[in-house]
Coordinates of C-alpha atoms and ligand atoms in Angstrom, one line a residue:
V906 CA 9.9 37.3 -8.4
P907 CA 9.8 34.0 -6.5
K908 CA 12.1 31.2 -8.6
A909 CA 10.5 28.3 -9.6
D910 CA 12.5 26.0 -12.0
L911 CA 9.6 23.8 -13.7
L912 CA 5.6 24.7 -13.7
L913 CA 3.0 22.4 -14.8
L914 CA -0.1 24.2 -15.9
D915 CA -3.4 24.2 -17.3
A916 CA -4.3 20.5 -15.7
E917 CA -8.5 20.1 -16.5
Q918 CA -8.0 19.7 -12.5
V919 CA -5.0 19.4 -9.8
V920 CA -6.2 17.5 -7.0
T921 CA -4.5 18.2 -4.1
V922 CA -6.1 16.4 -1.3
D923 CA -4.9 18.9 1.2
D924 CA -6.8 21.3 3.7
G925 CA -3.6 22.0 5.4
R926 CA -4.5 19.9 8.2
P927 CA -2.2 16.7 9.1
G928 CA -3.4 13.6 9.3
P929 CA -5.9 11.4 7.4
L930 CA -9.3 12.0 6.0
R931 CA -12.0 10.4 8.0
G932 CA -15.8 10.4 7.8
P933 CA -17.7 13.1 5.6
A934 CA -14.6 15.2 4.8
Q935 CA -13.0 11.6 2.8
S936 CA -15.4 12.7 0.4
N937 CA -13.6 16.1 -0.6
V938 CA -10.5 15.9 -3.1
H939 CA -9.9 19.4 -2.8
A940 CA -9.5 19.6 -6.5
I941 CA -8.7 23.0 -8.4
E942 CA -10.2 23.7 -11.6
R943 CA -7.3 24.6 -14.3
G944 CA -4.8 24.9 -12.0
G945 CA -0.9 24.4 -11.9
V946 CA 2.1 23.9 -9.7
A947 CA 5.2 25.3 -9.7
I948 CA 8.1 23.1 -8.7
L949 CA 11.8 24.2 -6.9
E950 CA 14.4 22.1 -6.6
G951 CA 12.1 18.7 -6.5
K952 CA 9.8 20.4 -4.1
I953 CA 6.1 22.2 -4.8
V954 CA 6.4 26.1 -3.8
D955 CA 3.2 26.8 -5.3
V956 CA -0.4 25.2 -5.9
G957 CA -3.5 27.1 -7.2
P958 CA -5.3 28.4 -10.7
S959 CA -3.0 28.2 -13.6
E960 CA -3.6 31.9 -14.7
D961 CA -2.2 32.6 -11.5
I962 CA 1.0 30.4 -11.1
R963 CA 1.7 31.6 -14.9
R964 CA 1.9 35.1 -13.3
R965 CA 4.0 34.4 -10.3
Y966 CA 6.6 32.9 -12.0
P967 CA 7.1 34.9 -15.4
D968 CA 10.6 33.3 -16.3
A969 CA 10.5 29.3 -15.2
R970 CA 9.6 26.5 -17.8
A971 CA 6.2 25.4 -18.4
R972 CA 5.0 22.3 -19.3
L973 CA 1.1 22.3 -19.7
L974 CA -1.6 19.9 -19.3
P975 CA -4.7 20.8 -21.1
G976 CA -7.0 17.6 -21.3
R977 CA -5.1 16.1 -18.5
T978 CA -5.9 15.6 -14.1
L979 CA -2.9 16.4 -12.1
L980 CA -3.0 14.3 -8.9
P981 CA -0.6 12.9 -6.2
G982 CA 1.7 10.1 -6.6
F983 CA 0.0 7.1 -5.4
V984 CA 0.4 5.5 -2.2
D985 CA 0.3 2.0 -2.0
S986 CA 0.4 1.1 1.7
H987 CA -0.4 -3.0 1.8
T988 CA 1.9 -4.8 -0.6
H989 CA 3.9 -8.2 -0.5
P990 CA 6.6 -7.5 -3.4
V991 CA 9.4 -9.7 -2.3
F992 CA 8.9 -13.3 -2.9
A993 CA 10.7 -15.7 -5.7
T994 CA 8.2 -17.0 -7.8
M995 CA 4.7 -15.7 -9.1
R996 CA 2.1 -18.8 -9.0
E997 CA 0.2 -19.1 -12.4
N998 CA 0.4 -22.3 -12.5
E999 CA -1.3 -22.8 -9.1
F1000 CA -4.0 -20.0 -10.7
A1001 CA -4.4 -21.8 -13.4
M1002 CA -5.8 -25.1 -11.2
R1003 CA -8.0 -23.3 -9.3
C1004 CA -9.7 -21.9 -12.3
R1005 CA -9.4 -25.4 -13.6
G1006 CA -11.8 -26.0 -9.9
A1007 CA -9.1 -27.9 -8.0
T1008 CA -9.0 -27.4 -4.4
Y1009 CA -6.8 -25.9 -1.7
E1010 CA -5.5 -29.0 -0.6
E1011 CA -4.4 -30.6 -4.5
I1012 CA -2.7 -27.4 -4.8
L1013 CA -1.2 -27.6 -1.5
A1014 CA 0.4 -31.1 -2.8
A1015 CA 1.1 -29.7 -6.4
G1016 CA 3.9 -27.2 -4.6
G1017 CA 1.5 -24.5 -3.9
G1018 CA 0.9 -21.8 -1.8
I1019 CA 2.3 -19.4 0.8
L1020 CA 4.9 -22.5 2.1
A1021 CA 5.8 -23.1 -1.4
S1022 CA 6.6 -19.4 -1.7
A1023 CA 9.2 -20.1 1.5
R1024 CA 11.2 -22.6 0.1
A1025 CA 11.8 -21.0 -3.1
L1026 CA 12.5 -18.1 -1.2
R1027 CA 15.1 -19.2 1.0
E1028 CA 16.6 -20.9 -2.2
M1029 CA 16.8 -17.8 -4.2
P1030 CA 20.7 -15.6 -3.6
E1031 CA 19.9 -11.6 -2.4
E1032 CA 20.7 -10.0 -5.9
T1033 CA 18.4 -12.2 -7.8
L1034 CA 15.5 -11.1 -5.3
L1035 CA 16.9 -7.7 -5.3
S1036 CA 16.6 -7.2 -9.3
L1037 CA 13.2 -9.2 -9.0
L1038 CA 11.8 -6.7 -7.4
L1039 CA 13.0 -3.4 -8.7
G1040 CA 11.2 -5.2 -11.9
R1041 CA 7.9 -4.8 -10.0
L1042 CA 8.9 -1.3 -8.4
R1043 CA 8.8 -0.4 -12.2
G1044 CA 5.4 -1.3 -12.6
M1045 CA 3.9 0.1 -9.5
L1046 CA 5.6 3.1 -10.5
A1047 CA 4.1 3.0 -14.2
H1048 CA 1.1 2.9 -12.3
G1049 CA 1.1 5.7 -10.7
T1050 CA 2.7 4.3 -7.4
T1051 CA 5.6 6.7 -5.9
A1052 CA 5.5 5.0 -2.4
A1053 CA 4.9 2.0 -1.2
E1054 CA 4.9 -0.4 2.2
A1055 CA 6.3 -3.2 1.7
K1056 CA 6.1 -6.8 4.1
S1057 CA 8.1 -9.1 4.4
G1058 CA 7.0 -12.8 4.9
Y1059 CA 7.7 -15.6 2.0
G1060 CA 10.8 -16.8 3.6
L1061 CA 9.7 -17.4 7.4
T1062 CA 13.2 -18.0 9.4
V1063 CA 15.2 -15.7 11.2
E1064 CA 17.7 -15.7 8.1
S1065 CA 15.4 -15.4 5.2
E1066 CA 13.1 -12.6 7.2
V1067 CA 16.1 -10.5 7.7
R1068 CA 17.4 -11.3 3.9
S1069 CA 14.1 -9.9 2.3
L1070 CA 14.0 -7.0 4.8
R1071 CA 17.5 -6.2 3.2
V1072 CA 15.9 -6.1 0.1
V1073 CA 13.8 -3.4 0.9
Q1074 CA 16.2 -1.5 2.5
A1075 CA 18.9 -1.7 -1.2
A1076 CA 15.5 -1.6 -3.7
A1077 CA 15.0 1.9 -1.7
K1078 CA 18.1 3.5 -2.2
A1079 CA 18.2 2.3 -6.0
Q1080 CA 14.8 3.3 -7.8
P1081 CA 12.6 6.4 -7.3
V1082 CA 9.6 4.0 -5.3
T1083 CA 10.4 5.3 -1.5
L1084 CA 9.7 2.1 0.4
V1085 CA 8.5 1.9 4.3
A1086 CA 9.3 -2.3 5.0
T1087 CA 7.0 -4.0 7.7
L1088 CA 8.1 -7.5 9.5
L1089 CA 5.7 -9.7 8.6
G1090 CA 7.5 -13.2 9.9
A1091 CA 3.5 -14.3 11.6
H1092 CA 2.7 -14.4 7.8
A1093 CA 1.9 -18.2 8.8
L1094 CA 3.5 -20.8 10.3
P1095 CA 6.2 -22.6 8.9
Q1096 CA 5.7 -26.1 7.8
E1097 CA 8.6 -27.2 9.9
Y1098 CA 6.8 -26.0 13.3
R1099 CA 3.7 -27.4 12.6
D1100 CA 3.8 -29.6 15.5
D1101 CA 5.0 -27.2 18.0
R1102 CA 3.8 -23.6 17.0
D1103 CA 4.5 -22.2 20.2
A1104 CA 8.2 -22.2 19.0
Y1105 CA 7.7 -20.2 16.1
V1106 CA 5.6 -17.6 17.8
Q1107 CA 8.5 -17.1 20.5
Q1108 CA 11.2 -17.5 17.6
V1109 CA 10.0 -14.0 16.1
A1110 CA 9.3 -12.5 19.1
D1111 CA 12.3 -13.3 21.1
E1112 CA 14.8 -13.7 17.7
M1113 CA 13.2 -12.3 14.1
I1114 CA 12.1 -8.7 15.9
P1115 CA 15.3 -8.3 17.9
A1116 CA 17.7 -9.1 14.7
V1117 CA 15.2 -6.8 12.6
A1118 CA 14.9 -3.9 15.0
K1119 CA 18.7 -3.9 15.9
A1120 CA 20.0 -4.1 12.1
G1121 CA 17.0 -0.9 11.6
L1122 CA 15.4 -2.8 8.7
A1123 CA 11.9 -2.2 9.2
R1124 CA 9.7 0.3 10.7
F1125 CA 6.6 -1.8 11.3
C1126 CA 5.5 -5.2 12.8
D1127 CA 2.9 -7.1 11.4
V1128 CA 1.0 -10.3 12.2
F1129 CA -1.4 -12.2 10.2
V1130 CA -4.6 -13.3 13.3
E1131 CA -7.3 -15.5 11.3
K1132 CA -7.8 -19.1 11.8
G1133 CA -5.2 -21.0 10.0
A1134 CA -2.5 -18.3 10.7
F1135 CA -2.5 -16.6 14.5
T1136 CA -4.7 -16.9 17.2
V1137 CA -4.8 -13.1 18.7
E1138 CA -3.1 -14.2 21.7
E1139 CA -0.1 -15.3 19.3
G1140 CA -0.6 -11.7 17.5
R1141 CA -0.4 -10.0 21.0
R1142 CA 3.1 -11.4 22.3
I1143 CA 4.7 -11.0 18.2
L1144 CA 3.3 -7.2 18.4
R1145 CA 3.6 -5.7 22.0
A1146 CA 7.4 -7.6 21.4
G1147 CA 7.6 -5.3 18.5
L1148 CA 7.0 -2.1 20.4
A1149 CA 9.2 -3.2 22.3
H1150 CA 11.9 -2.8 20.0
G1151 CA 10.6 0.4 18.6
L1152 CA 8.5 -1.5 15.8
L1153 CA 5.2 0.0 15.4
P1154 CA 1.9 -2.5 14.7
K1155 CA 0.3 -3.6 11.8
V1156 CA -2.3 -6.1 11.7
H1157 CA -3.9 -8.1 9.0
A1158 CA -6.9 -9.0 10.4
D1159 CA -10.3 -10.5 9.8
Q1160 CA -9.8 -11.5 6.5
L1161 CA -12.5 -14.1 6.6
R1162 CA -13.7 -14.3 9.7
D1163 CA -14.4 -11.8 12.5
G1164 CA -11.8 -13.4 15.0
G1165 CA -11.5 -9.7 16.7
G1166 CA -7.9 -8.6 14.9
A1167 CA -9.9 -5.1 14.4
L1168 CA -10.4 -5.4 18.3
L1169 CA -6.5 -6.1 18.4
A1170 CA -5.5 -3.7 16.5
A1171 CA -7.1 -1.1 18.5
E1172 CA -5.7 -2.3 21.3
V1173 CA -2.2 -2.2 20.5
G1174 CA -2.2 0.9 18.9
A1175 CA -1.8 -0.3 15.8
L1176 CA -1.4 2.3 13.2
S1177 CA -3.4 0.2 11.0
A1178 CA -5.4 -2.8 10.9
E1179 CA -6.0 -4.5 7.2
H1180 CA -8.1 -7.0 5.2
L1181 CA -11.6 -6.2 7.6
G1182 CA -13.2 -8.4 5.2
A1183 CA -15.5 -9.8 8.1
T1184 CA -14.8 -6.9 11.0
G1185 CA -18.8 -6.0 12.6
A1186 CA -19.9 -3.7 14.3
E1187 CA -18.1 -4.2 17.5
G1188 CA -14.5 -3.7 15.5
I1189 CA -15.9 -0.6 13.2
A1190 CA -16.4 1.2 16.4
A1191 CA -13.2 -0.2 18.2
L1192 CA -10.9 1.1 15.5
A1193 CA -12.7 4.4 15.1
K1194 CA -12.3 5.1 18.5
A1195 CA -8.4 4.3 18.6
G1196 CA -7.6 6.1 15.3
V1197 CA -6.5 3.3 13.4
V1198 CA -7.0 3.4 9.3
A1199 CA -8.9 0.6 8.1
V1200 CA -6.4 -0.9 4.7
L1201 CA -9.2 -2.3 2.3
L1202 CA -7.8 -5.1 -0.5
P1203 CA -10.7 -5.2 -3.5
S1204 CA -8.8 -6.6 -5.9
S1205 CA -7.8 -9.5 -3.6
C1206 CA -11.5 -10.2 -2.3
L1207 CA -12.4 -9.9 -6.0
F1208 CA -9.1 -12.7 -7.1
L1209 CA -10.6 -15.3 -4.5
N1210 CA -13.8 -14.4 -5.0
L1211 CA -15.3 -13.6 -1.6
H1212 CA -18.4 -13.7 -0.7
F1213 CA -18.0 -11.2 1.6
R1214 CA -16.4 -7.3 1.4
P1215 CA -15.2 -5.4 4.1
N1216 CA -18.1 -3.4 5.0
A1217 CA -16.3 0.3 3.6
R1218 CA -19.7 2.5 4.0
A1219 CA -19.7 1.5 7.8
M1220 CA -16.3 2.2 8.6
I1221 CA -16.2 5.9 6.8
T1222 CA -19.8 6.7 8.7
A1223 CA -17.8 6.1 11.9
G1224 CA -15.3 7.8 11.1
V1225 CA -12.6 4.9 10.4
P1226 CA -10.2 6.8 7.8
V1227 CA -10.1 4.7 4.8
A1228 CA -7.0 3.5 2.6
I1229 CA -7.5 1.7 0.0
A1230 CA -4.3 -0.5 -1.3
T1231 CA -3.8 -3.2 -3.9
D1232 CA -2.1 -6.1 -1.5
F1233 CA 0.1 -7.5 -4.3
N1234 CA 1.2 -10.7 -3.8
P1235 CA 1.5 -13.5 -6.2
G1236 CA -1.1 -16.3 -4.3
S1237 CA -4.5 -13.5 -4.2
S1238 CA -3.4 -10.1 -6.0
P1239 CA -0.6 -10.3 -8.9
T1240 CA -2.1 -6.2 -9.3
E1241 CA 0.4 -3.3 -8.8
S1242 CA -2.3 -1.2 -10.3
L1243 CA -3.6 1.3 -7.6
G1244 CA -6.3 2.4 -10.5
L1245 CA -7.9 -0.8 -10.6
A1246 CA -8.1 -0.9 -6.7
A1247 CA -9.8 2.1 -6.9
S1248 CA -12.1 1.1 -9.5
L1249 CA -12.9 -2.1 -7.5
A1250 CA -13.6 0.0 -3.9
C1251 CA -16.1 2.0 -5.7
A1252 CA -17.7 -1.1 -8.1
T1253 CA -17.7 -3.4 -4.8
L1254 CA -17.6 -1.8 -1.7
G1255 CA -19.8 1.3 -2.3
M1256 CA -17.1 4.1 -2.0
T1257 CA -17.4 6.7 -4.0
P1258 CA -14.8 8.3 -6.2
E1259 CA -13.7 10.7 -4.1
E1260 CA -13.5 8.5 -1.1
A1261 CA -11.4 6.4 -3.2
I1262 CA -9.3 8.3 -4.5
V1263 CA -8.4 10.0 -1.2
G1264 CA -7.7 6.3 -0.4
I1265 CA -4.4 5.5 -2.3
T1266 CA -3.2 9.1 -1.7
R1267 CA -3.5 11.2 1.7
N1268 CA -5.1 8.0 3.5
G1269 CA -2.7 5.6 2.2
A1270 CA 0.2 8.0 3.5
A1271 CA -1.4 8.0 7.2
A1272 CA -1.4 4.4 6.5
C1273 CA 2.5 3.7 6.0
G1274 CA 4.0 6.8 8.4
L1275 CA 4.2 8.7 5.1
D1276 CA 1.9 11.5 5.7
E1277 CA 4.3 14.1 6.2
E1278 CA 5.8 14.1 2.6
H1279 CA 3.9 11.8 0.7
G1280 CA -0.2 11.6 -0.6
R1281 CA -1.1 15.5 -1.3
I1282 CA 0.1 18.0 -3.1
A1283 CA 0.7 21.2 -1.2
R1284 CA 3.2 23.8 -0.7
G1285 CA 6.4 22.3 0.9
R1286 CA 6.0 18.9 0.2
R1287 CA 8.0 16.7 -2.2
A1288 CA 6.7 17.2 -6.2
N1289 CA 5.8 13.4 -6.3
L1290 CA 3.1 13.3 -9.1
V1291 CA 0.7 11.7 -11.7
V1292 CA -0.4 13.0 -14.6
L1293 CA -3.7 11.0 -15.8
G1294 CA -4.3 10.8 -19.2
A1295 CA -7.7 12.2 -18.6
P1296 CA -9.9 15.2 -17.8
S1297 CA -11.0 14.5 -14.4
Y1298 CA -10.2 12.3 -12.0
T1299 CA -13.8 10.7 -11.9
F1300 CA -11.9 8.5 -14.9
L1301 CA -9.3 6.6 -13.3
P1302 CA -11.5 4.9 -10.9
Y1303 CA -14.3 4.6 -14.0
R1304 CA -11.9 3.4 -16.6
M1305 CA -11.2 0.1 -14.6
G1306 CA -8.4 -2.2 -15.7
T1307 CA -7.1 0.7 -17.9
N1308 CA -3.7 2.2 -17.1
L1309 CA -4.3 6.3 -17.5
V1310 CA -1.0 7.3 -16.0
R1311 CA 0.9 8.8 -18.3
E1312 CA 3.6 10.8 -16.7
V1313 CA 5.1 10.3 -13.4
Y1314 CA 7.2 12.8 -11.4
V1315 CA 9.3 12.0 -8.4
D1316 CA 10.9 14.8 -6.8
G1317 CA 10.2 17.0 -9.9
A1318 CA 11.6 14.8 -12.2
V1319 CA 9.7 13.1 -14.8
V1320 CA 10.3 9.0 -14.1
V1321 CA 7.3 7.4 -16.2
T1322 CA 6.2 9.0 -19.5
S1323 CA 4.0 6.7 -21.6
Ligands
ZN224 ZN1 -1.6 -8.7 2.9

């Protein structure tokens, strides 16, 4: 008799997102979540050892403890492929000012924006930053996120960026959410370099990247390519320096205008290009050809009330694998809910529920290099699972803003119940 120490049985659907092949789902394949009706899984020592119709699982493991999930849907733990979770303070006052009609200049004058975040982070002790991050990760876990990419980028000095990534590393060891770290030293030009941007780019390339790589603190290097942030040339220089030190490229690209960010991502062989709000046909074709994952962030588009949206339909049609993430950060997307991001992907980007669910699971995992262990329910994988309090996966994007997550399992152990 095969062995299992826990069975999850009688779920209305088990959404496996698995077809047995490696990598993300793209094109028409992104609209298949590979759901099993009245399904179940068997878990042994934290790993999934079997998936299938509940009656088969029940028969194969007659002695194992079983938890029954009638009326519920079982999904892979969600993977948030774009977050900025290391920061000192929320920016609720800036939000309130914006609601009352304040301009960006007025907000900056009142001490808002990324540069204000940088000042606050530089002054904050490491253990305070860590406890804030741990609190945010508990919030993410409660919304079903069991793995996330975590970017630095609110320090903007060598010392404070290294410190931010050390905090990510410490948090990764201290709680259940798997974290993969990204250096985003080129998030904004720090105030003290306003008149000498070249010197900051050089510092990122020649000091920050080597320091982070030497300490083994990041897997990826990201750069914000945008008018008002960094140029394509500066981005190329930073990403090449990252590659030379073993940090794989990611790009914040074309958020507000088509400025060649997607083309740069394709050129340097980035794993992902993120935002892509204004990317046109040429950029989309380049992403498809280079196999770059598009990470779309519909909650920040909504929160900033942007009048344009990433062209998700054109990306999927072109064969670009699309992931959906929260962009969790204090300025433009203060939400940790991937369920909400999936709702907005459907309601505002024209994606289907299936495409959105693939976007927050398997394709999210592919976008941050976690595809081998995360993002699907399949034999041999970690038993990271979400129990949804609803009878089908369609409820996840449909019940906008409502947290339907009832239980979360990491390595076969319950880490959230509600
Ligand atoms: Zn971002």
